[in-house]
PDB file of C-alpha atoms in Angstrom:
ATOM      1  CA  MET A 160     -34.791  31.431 106.445  1.00 53.00           C
ATOM      2  CA  ARG A 161     -38.002  32.384 108.291  1.00 53.00           C
ATOM      3  CA  THR A 162     -37.893  33.321 111.990  1.00 51.00           C
ATOM      4  CA  ALA A 163     -40.653  32.966 114.569  1.00 50.00           C
ATOM      5  CA  SER A 164     -41.671  36.620 114.131  1.00 50.00           C
ATOM      6  CA  GLY A 165     -42.297  36.054 110.405  1.00 52.00           C
ATOM      7  CA  ALA A 166     -39.212  38.015 109.341  1.00 59.00           C
ATOM      8  CA  THR A 167     -36.888  36.427 106.789  1.00 73.00           C
ATOM      9  CA  LEU A 168     -33.169  36.055 107.346  1.00 72.00           C
ATOM     10  CA  ASP A 169     -31.286  36.880 104.108  1.00 72.00           C
ATOM     11  CA  VAL A 170     -28.570  34.258 104.152  1.00 80.00           C
ATOM     12  CA  GLY A 171     -26.819  35.915 101.213  1.00 77.00           C
ATOM     13  CA  ARG A 172     -26.593  39.225 103.049  1.00 74.00           C
ATOM     14  CA  LEU A 173     -25.317  37.407 106.188  1.00 77.00           C
ATOM     15  CA  ALA A 174     -22.590  35.662 104.160  1.00 83.00           C
ATOM     16  CA  LEU A 175     -21.632  38.958 102.530  1.00 79.00           C
ATOM     17  CA  LEU A 176     -21.454  40.708 105.924  1.00 78.00           C
ATOM     18  CA  LEU A 177     -19.283  37.962 107.358  1.00 84.00           C
ATOM     19  CA  LEU A 178     -17.036  38.149 104.270  1.00 86.00           C
ATOM     20  CA  MET A 179     -16.615  41.907 104.686  1.00 82.00           C
ATOM     21  CA  LEU A 180     -15.869  41.570 108.383  1.00 81.00           C
ATOM     22  CA  GLY A 181     -13.321  38.875 107.646  1.00 86.00           C
ATOM     23  CA  ALA A 182     -11.630  40.941 105.011  1.00 84.00           C
ATOM     24  CA  SER A 183     -11.506  43.889 107.346  1.00 82.00           C
ATOM     25  CA  TRP A 184      -9.935  41.736 110.064  1.00 83.00           C
ATOM     26  CA  TYR A 185      -7.427  40.034 107.703  1.00 82.00           C
ATOM     27  CA  PHE A 186      -6.214  43.289 106.121  1.00 81.00           C
ATOM     28  CA  TRP A 187      -6.409  45.351 109.291  1.00 80.00           C
ATOM     29  CA  ASP A 188      -2.743  46.344 109.305  1.00 82.00           C
ATOM     30  CA  SER A 189      -2.490  46.821 105.570  1.00 86.00           C
ATOM     31  CA  PRO A 190      -1.390  50.361 104.529  1.00 90.00           C
ATOM     32  CA  VAL A 191      -4.221  50.283 101.974  1.00 88.00           C
ATOM     33  CA  LEU A 192      -6.754  50.643 104.808  1.00 90.00           C
ATOM     34  CA  TYR A 193      -4.980  53.607 106.435  1.00 93.00           C
ATOM     35  CA  PRO A 194      -7.279  56.187 104.753  1.00 94.00           C
ATOM     36  CA  VAL A 195     -10.313  54.154 105.847  1.00 92.00           C
ATOM     37  CA  LYS A 196      -9.152  54.167 109.466  1.00 92.00           C
ATOM     38  CA  LEU A 197      -8.677  57.972 109.324  1.00 94.00           C
ATOM     39  CA  LEU A 198     -12.188  58.148 107.894  1.00 94.00           C
ATOM     40  CA  VAL A 199     -13.551  56.359 111.002  1.00 90.00           C
ATOM     41  CA  VAL A 200     -11.482  58.693 113.217  1.00 92.00           C
ATOM     42  CA  MET A 201     -13.272  61.583 111.474  1.00 95.00           C
ATOM     43  CA  MET A 202     -16.574  59.913 112.299  1.00 93.00           C
ATOM     44  CA  HIS A 203     -15.543  59.866 115.965  1.00 91.00           C
ATOM     45  CA  GLU A 204     -14.583  63.520 115.951  1.00 94.00           C
ATOM     46  CA  SER A 205     -17.728  64.418 113.919  1.00 95.00           C
ATOM     47  CA  GLY A 206     -19.730  62.800 116.692  1.00 94.00           C
ATOM     48  CA  HIS A 207     -18.209  65.192 119.215  1.00 94.00           C
ATOM     49  CA  ALA A 208     -18.952  68.098 116.834  1.00 95.00           C
ATOM     50  CA  ILE A 209     -22.563  67.072 116.362  1.00 94.00           C
ATOM     51  CA  GLY A 210     -22.966  66.528 120.135  1.00 94.00           C
ATOM     52  CA  THR A 211     -21.619  70.076 120.692  1.00 94.00           C
ATOM     53  CA  LEU A 212     -24.014  71.607 118.236  1.00 94.00           C
ATOM     54  CA  VAL A 213     -27.014  69.740 119.566  1.00 92.00           C
ATOM     55  CA  MET A 214     -26.335  71.048 123.050  1.00 92.00           C
ATOM     56  CA  GLY A 215     -26.146  74.653 121.784  1.00 93.00           C
ATOM     57  CA  GLY A 216     -22.387  74.945 121.627  1.00 94.00           C
ATOM     58  CA  SER A 217     -19.925  75.842 118.876  1.00 94.00           C
ATOM     59  CA  VAL A 218     -17.096  73.852 117.281  1.00 95.00           C
ATOM     60  CA  ASP A 219     -13.815  75.675 116.967  1.00 95.00           C
ATOM     61  CA  ARG A 220     -11.775  73.131 115.034  1.00 96.00           C
ATOM     62  CA  VAL A 221     -11.205  69.457 114.450  1.00 97.00           C
ATOM     63  CA  HIS A 222      -7.743  67.794 114.087  1.00 96.00           C
ATOM     64  CA  LEU A 223      -6.753  64.437 112.649  1.00 96.00           C
ATOM     65  CA  ALA A 224      -3.295  63.060 113.415  1.00 94.00           C
ATOM     66  CA  MET A 225      -1.251  60.827 111.202  1.00 92.00           C
ATOM     67  CA  ASN A 226      -1.040  58.257 114.034  1.00 90.00           C
ATOM     68  CA  GLU A 227      -4.856  57.812 113.801  1.00 87.00           C
ATOM     69  CA  GLY A 228      -5.500  60.137 116.715  1.00 89.00           C
ATOM     70  CA  GLY A 229      -7.964  62.998 116.650  1.00 91.00           C
ATOM     71  CA  GLU A 230      -9.228  65.992 118.606  1.00 93.00           C
ATOM     72  CA  CYS A 231     -12.338  68.134 118.560  1.00 94.00           C
ATOM     73  CA  MET A 232     -12.043  71.580 120.211  1.00 93.00           C
ATOM     74  CA  SER A 233     -15.441  72.981 121.081  1.00 92.00           C
ATOM     75  CA  ARG A 234     -17.304  75.398 123.355  1.00 92.00           C
ATOM     76  CA  ILE A 235     -20.446  74.335 125.215  1.00 90.00           C
ATOM     77  CA  PRO A 236     -22.699  75.866 127.854  1.00 90.00           C
ATOM     78  CA  PRO A 237     -21.847  74.596 131.348  1.00 87.00           C
ATOM     79  CA  GLY A 238     -23.882  71.722 132.792  1.00 88.00           C
ATOM     80  CA  PHE A 239     -23.612  68.059 133.683  1.00 88.00           C
ATOM     81  CA  LEU A 240     -25.789  66.887 130.745  1.00 91.00           C
ATOM     82  CA  ASN A 241     -23.893  68.960 128.210  1.00 91.00           C
ATOM     83  CA  MET A 242     -20.595  67.379 129.357  1.00 91.00           C
ATOM     84  CA  VAL A 243     -22.022  63.864 129.194  1.00 92.00           C
ATOM     85  CA  VAL A 244     -23.315  64.465 125.662  1.00 93.00           C
ATOM     86  CA  LEU A 245     -20.124  66.026 124.442  1.00 91.00           C
ATOM     87  CA  TYR A 246     -17.749  63.308 125.691  1.00 91.00           C
ATOM     88  CA  SER A 247     -20.057  60.398 124.964  1.00 91.00           C
ATOM     89  CA  SER A 248     -20.798  61.425 121.399  1.00 92.00           C
ATOM     90  CA  GLY A 249     -17.388  60.327 120.052  1.00 89.00           C
ATOM     91  CA  TYR A 250     -17.338  56.576 120.757  1.00 84.00           C
ATOM     92  CA  LEU A 251     -21.105  56.331 120.471  1.00 88.00           C
ATOM     93  CA  GLY A 252     -20.977  58.431 117.312  1.00 87.00           C
ATOM     94  CA  SER A 253     -18.678  55.848 115.677  1.00 84.00           C
ATOM     95  CA  ALA A 254     -21.092  53.053 116.590  1.00 86.00           C
ATOM     96  CA  VAL A 255     -24.039  55.054 115.276  1.00 90.00           C
ATOM     97  CA  ALA A 256     -22.236  55.722 112.040  1.00 89.00           C
ATOM     98  CA  GLY A 257     -21.467  51.989 111.633  1.00 84.00           C
ATOM     99  CA  ALA A 258     -25.066  51.050 112.374  1.00 87.00           C
ATOM    100  CA  ALA A 259     -26.450  53.638 109.999  1.00 89.00           C
ATOM    101  CA  LEU A 260     -24.091  52.495 107.193  1.00 86.00           C
ATOM    102  CA  MET A 261     -25.083  48.920 107.815  1.00 83.00           C
ATOM    103  CA  VAL A 262     -28.826  49.604 107.660  1.00 88.00           C
ATOM    104  CA  ALA A 263     -28.591  52.001 104.656  1.00 87.00           C
ATOM    105  CA  THR A 264     -26.496  49.669 102.606  1.00 80.00           C
ATOM    106  CA  PHE A 265     -27.802  46.245 103.565  1.00 78.00           C
ATOM    107  CA  ARG A 266     -31.513  46.946 104.101  1.00 81.00           C
ATOM    108  CA  PHE A 267     -32.279  49.897 101.957  1.00 85.00           C
ATOM    109  CA  GLN A 268     -29.509  49.589  99.354  1.00 82.00           C
ATOM    110  CA  LEU A 269     -28.826  53.353  99.228  1.00 87.00           C
ATOM    111  CA  GLY A 270     -25.373  52.924  97.625  1.00 82.00           C
ATOM    112  CA  ARG A 271     -24.893  56.124  95.710  1.00 91.00           C
ATOM    113  CA  ALA A 272     -26.828  58.248  98.270  1.00 93.00           C
ATOM    114  CA  VAL A 273     -24.584  56.954 101.076  1.00 91.00           C
ATOM    115  CA  MET A 274     -21.378  57.661  99.168  1.00 93.00           C
ATOM    116  CA  GLY A 275     -22.583  61.048  98.025  1.00 95.00           C
ATOM    117  CA  ALA A 276     -23.631  62.024 101.543  1.00 95.00           C
ATOM    118  CA  ALA A 277     -20.225  60.977 102.878  1.00 95.00           C
ATOM    119  CA  ALA A 278     -18.518  63.211 100.251  1.00 96.00           C
ATOM    120  CA  VAL A 279     -20.665  66.215 101.370  1.00 97.00           C
ATOM    121  CA  TRP A 280     -19.985  65.492 105.025  1.00 96.00           C
ATOM    122  CA  LEU A 281     -16.227  65.404 104.556  1.00 97.00           C
ATOM    123  CA  ALA A 282     -16.259  68.578 102.449  1.00 97.00           C
ATOM    124  CA  VAL A 283     -18.227  70.396 105.183  1.00 96.00           C
ATOM    125  CA  MET A 284     -15.912  69.146 107.949  1.00 96.00           C
ATOM    126  CA  GLY A 285     -12.861  70.193 105.917  1.00 96.00           C
ATOM    127  CA  VAL A 286     -14.006  73.634 104.878  1.00 96.00           C
ATOM    128  CA  PHE A 287     -15.574  74.714 108.124  1.00 96.00           C
ATOM    129  CA  TYR A 288     -13.888  72.824 110.916  1.00 96.00           C
ATOM    130  CA  ALA A 289     -10.439  71.525 109.828  1.00 96.00           C
ATOM    131  CA  GLY A 290      -7.797  72.924 112.218  1.00 94.00           C
ATOM    132  CA  ASP A 291      -4.625  72.037 110.335  1.00 96.00           C
ATOM    133  CA  PRO A 292      -3.447  71.378 106.773  1.00 97.00           C
ATOM    134  CA  PHE A 293      -3.339  67.581 107.146  1.00 97.00           C
ATOM    135  CA  THR A 294      -6.986  67.457 108.274  1.00 97.00           C
ATOM    136  CA  LEU A 295      -8.096  69.800 105.499  1.00 97.00           C
ATOM    137  CA  ALA A 296      -6.177  67.844 102.875  1.00 97.00           C
ATOM    138  CA  PHE A 297      -7.558  64.513 104.045  1.00 97.00           C
ATOM    139  CA  CYS A 298     -11.129  65.716 104.208  1.00 97.00           C
ATOM    140  CA  LEU A 299     -11.168  67.425 100.826  1.00 98.00           C
ATOM    141  CA  GLY A 300      -9.145  64.620  99.157  1.00 97.00           C
ATOM    142  CA  MET A 301     -11.570  61.939 100.404  1.00 97.00           C
ATOM    143  CA  ALA A 302     -14.566  64.150  99.558  1.00 97.00           C
ATOM    144  CA  VAL A 303     -13.320  64.440  95.932  1.00 97.00           C
ATOM    145  CA  ALA A 304     -12.596  60.708  95.740  1.00 96.00           C
ATOM    146  CA  LEU A 305     -16.014  59.754  97.086  1.00 96.00           C
ATOM    147  CA  GLY A 306     -17.712  62.321  94.911  1.00 96.00           C
ATOM    148  CA  LEU A 307     -16.069  60.948  91.802  1.00 97.00           C
ATOM    149  CA  GLY A 308     -16.935  57.452  92.856  1.00 95.00           C
ATOM    150  CA  THR A 309     -20.585  58.422  93.321  1.00 94.00           C
ATOM    151  CA  ARG A 310     -20.638  59.879  89.816  1.00 93.00           C
ATOM    152  CA  PHE A 311     -18.583  57.427  87.777  1.00 94.00           C
ATOM    153  CA  LEU A 312     -18.223  54.021  89.469  1.00 93.00           C
ATOM    154  CA  PRO A 313     -20.536  51.191  88.423  1.00 93.00           C
ATOM    155  CA  SER A 314     -23.408  50.504  90.869  1.00 88.00           C
ATOM    156  CA  VAL A 315     -21.979  47.122  91.830  1.00 86.00           C
ATOM    157  CA  VAL A 316     -18.644  48.684  92.837  1.00 89.00           C
ATOM    158  CA  VAL A 317     -20.393  51.483  94.778  1.00 89.00           C
ATOM    159  CA  ASP A 318     -22.443  48.817  96.611  1.00 83.00           C
ATOM    160  CA  ALA A 319     -19.380  46.714  97.388  1.00 84.00           C
ATOM    161  CA  LEU A 320     -17.378  49.750  98.747  1.00 88.00           C
ATOM    162  CA  ASN A 321     -20.331  50.834 100.926  1.00 85.00           C
ATOM    163  CA  LEU A 322     -20.802  47.282 102.299  1.00 83.00           C
ATOM    164  CA  PHE A 323     -17.107  47.059 103.118  1.00 86.00           C
ATOM    165  CA  LEU A 324     -17.176  50.509 104.788  1.00 86.00           C
ATOM    166  CA  ALA A 325     -20.223  49.563 106.874  1.00 82.00           C
ATOM    167  CA  ALA A 326     -18.489  46.333 108.106  1.00 83.00           C
ATOM    168  CA  PHE A 327     -15.164  48.071 108.662  1.00 85.00           C
ATOM    169  CA  THR A 328     -16.710  50.953 110.568  1.00 83.00           C
ATOM    170  CA  SER A 329     -18.657  48.610 112.851  1.00 80.00           C
ATOM    171  CA  LEU A 330     -15.489  46.510 113.530  1.00 80.00           C
ATOM    172  CA  TYR A 331     -13.328  49.602 114.087  1.00 80.00           C
ATOM    173  CA  ALA A 332     -15.875  51.044 116.579  1.00 75.00           C
ATOM    174  CA  LEU A 333     -15.728  47.869 118.643  1.00 77.00           C
ATOM    175  CA  PHE A 334     -11.916  47.665 118.414  1.00 77.00           C
ATOM    176  CA  ASP A 335     -11.774  51.297 119.417  1.00 72.00           C
ATOM    177  CA  LEU A 336     -13.751  50.606 122.524  1.00 70.00           C
ATOM    178  CA  ARG A 337     -11.669  47.557 123.400  1.00 72.00           C
ATOM    179  CA  SER A 338      -8.226  49.195 122.972  1.00 69.00           C
ATOM    180  CA  ASP A 339      -9.005  52.641 124.300  1.00 61.00           C
ATOM    181  CA  LEU A 340     -11.484  52.032 127.139  1.00 62.00           C
ATOM    182  CA  TRP A 341     -10.545  48.635 128.522  1.00 67.00           C
ATOM    183  CA  ASP A 342      -6.783  49.179 128.519  1.00 67.00           C
ATOM    184  CA  SER A 343      -6.199  51.038 131.786  1.00 64.00           C
ATOM    185  CA  THR A 344      -3.020  52.635 130.546  1.00 66.00           C
ATOM    186  CA  ARG A 345      -4.872  54.141 127.542  1.00 70.00           C
ATOM    187  CA  ARG A 346      -8.190  54.854 129.269  1.00 63.00           C
ATOM    188  CA  ASN A 347      -6.539  57.608 131.352  1.00 68.00           C
ATOM    189  CA  MET A 348      -6.002  59.573 128.101  1.00 72.00           C
ATOM    190  CA  THR A 349      -9.424  59.191 126.510  1.00 80.00           C
ATOM    191  CA  ASP A 350     -12.832  60.779 126.616  1.00 84.00           C
ATOM    192  CA  ALA A 351     -13.780  58.488 129.498  1.00 82.00           C
ATOM    193  CA  ALA A 352     -11.068  59.985 131.729  1.00 83.00           C
ATOM    194  CA  LEU A 353     -11.859  63.501 130.629  1.00 84.00           C
ATOM    195  CA  LEU A 354     -15.575  62.977 131.444  1.00 87.00           C
ATOM    196  CA  ALA A 355     -14.653  61.369 134.818  1.00 86.00           C
ATOM    197  CA  ASN A 356     -12.772  64.581 135.676  1.00 87.00           C
ATOM    198  CA  VAL A 357     -15.833  66.743 135.325  1.00 86.00           C
ATOM    199  CA  THR A 358     -18.537  64.357 136.554  1.00 87.00           C
ATOM    200  CA  TRP A 359     -16.757  62.418 139.325  1.00 87.00           C
ATOM    201  CA  VAL A 360     -18.101  59.219 137.801  1.00 88.00           C
ATOM    202  CA  PRO A 361     -15.210  56.780 137.325  1.00 87.00           C
ATOM    203  CA  SER A 362     -13.892  56.359 133.765  1.00 83.00           C
ATOM    204  CA  ILE A 363     -14.477  52.584 133.984  1.00 83.00           C
ATOM    205  CA  VAL A 364     -18.222  53.249 134.460  1.00 87.00           C
ATOM    206  CA  TRP A 365     -18.356  55.392 131.283  1.00 87.00           C
ATOM    207  CA  ALA A 366     -16.313  52.745 129.452  1.00 82.00           C
ATOM    208  CA  ALA A 367     -18.767  50.040 130.430  1.00 85.00           C
ATOM    209  CA  LEU A 368     -21.811  52.105 129.523  1.00 89.00           C
ATOM    210  CA  TRP A 369     -20.463  53.203 126.135  1.00 88.00           C
ATOM    211  CA  SER A 370     -19.320  49.651 125.291  1.00 84.00           C
ATOM    212  CA  LEU A 371     -22.717  48.213 126.212  1.00 88.00           C
ATOM    213  CA  LEU A 372     -24.674  50.809 124.237  1.00 89.00           C
ATOM    214  CA  SER A 373     -22.414  50.401 121.189  1.00 87.00           C
ATOM    215  CA  VAL A 374     -22.597  46.647 121.148  1.00 86.00           C
ATOM    216  CA  VAL A 375     -26.413  46.664 121.555  1.00 91.00           C
ATOM    217  CA  LEU A 376     -26.764  49.256 118.773  1.00 90.00           C
ATOM    218  CA  LEU A 377     -24.553  47.386 116.325  1.00 87.00           C
ATOM    219  CA  ILE A 378     -26.266  43.971 117.017  1.00 89.00           C
ATOM    220  CA  ALA A 379     -29.693  45.611 116.569  1.00 91.00           C
ATOM    221  CA  ALA A 380     -28.582  47.188 113.282  1.00 89.00           C
ATOM    222  CA  ALA A 381     -27.180  43.947 112.039  1.00 86.00           C
ATOM    223  CA  TYR A 382     -30.365  42.064 112.905  1.00 88.00           C
ATOM    224  CA  TRP A 383     -32.561  44.687 111.279  1.00 87.00           C
ATOM    225  CA  SER A 384     -30.364  44.802 108.218  1.00 82.00           C
ATOM    226  CA  LEU A 385     -30.336  41.018 107.680  1.00 81.00           C
ATOM    227  CA  HIS A 386     -34.049  40.436 108.349  1.00 77.00           C
ATOM    228  CA  ALA A 387     -37.024  41.582 106.343  1.00 59.00           C
ATOM    229  CA  LYS A 388     -40.721  41.145 106.652  1.00 51.00           C
ATOM    230  CA  PRO A 389     -42.061  39.097 103.650  1.00 45.00           C
ATOM    231  CA  ARG A 390     -44.003  40.970 100.986  1.00 45.00           C
ATOM    232  CA  ASP A 391     -47.361  39.773  99.730  1.00 44.00           C
ATOM    233  CA  GLY A 392     -46.465  36.609  97.847  1.00 41.00           C
ATOM    234  CA  GLY A 393     -43.470  35.788 100.058  1.00 39.00           C
ATOM    235  CA  GLY A 394     -40.742  37.995  98.563  1.00 39.00           C
ATOM    236  CA  VAL A 395     -38.085  39.642 100.631  1.00 38.00           C
ATOM    237  CA  ARG A 396     -37.967  43.475 100.811  1.00 40.00           C
ATOM    238  CA  MET A 397     -34.516  44.804  99.932  1.00 39.00           C
ATOM    239  CA  PRO A 398     -34.321  48.020 100.982  1.00 39.00           C
ATOM    240  CA  PRO A 399     -16.352  76.913 128.571  1.00 47.00           C
ATOM    241  CA  VAL A 400     -13.750  75.379 126.066  1.00 50.00           C
ATOM    242  CA  ALA A 401     -14.083  71.655 126.248  1.00 54.00           C
ATOM    243  CA  ARG A 402     -11.659  69.261 124.626  1.00 58.00           C
ATOM    244  CA  ALA A 403     -12.644  65.810 123.350  1.00 59.00           C
ATOM    245  CA  ARG A 404      -9.965  63.568 122.061  1.00 59.00           C
ATOM    246  CA  ARG A 405      -8.994  60.075 121.187  1.00 58.00           C
ATOM    247  CA  VAL A 406      -5.578  58.401 121.091  1.00 55.00           C
TER     248      VAL A 406
END
């Protein structure tokens, strides 16, 4: 399907994305997806860790909880901008991860590279930043599983797993924003409330800003992933101590 800009909508990719989103939604409460949910929580906490390091701080430890909660303990230089980056990088980091997975798997088809990079990321988080045995065991266990998958699974299975993870991560990021930031009883315990305490900007303002940015980012990633400029001949290219937590 050709758009006015000359890009081509890949209907097959669109159908596959919708299928993956539907499967994520349908099996949302299945215990089979529990490790995947923890994986997305680790993306959230990794966002805080990256934000800390970018602003010249240091990460003390990261915790995952069995109830799908998480916490990143870090030290950053004082300053308004540093605080904004630290607390914003969790929810926005989840959305960035979902968008990056979508683009890498749908547009660039980097199946094994994506899975291998995820294994390395989890190993690094576990070895250097895990603050308790559960977090360490989860990170290293998932790193081994993804590493073995990268090495031994057929390409078609690797691609299918990455496509599902891209769709699930995007959906989870949006659900996270909805349940955490727009439920007033939960928002008072999230990064939005923590940031409001140090910036005097109401938590609802941060919730609105993060939600808007995340939705725009994910829509843009989906559009770019599902459209491609035609090649010559008409083919389609397939290519102090700061605490940040979620509940």
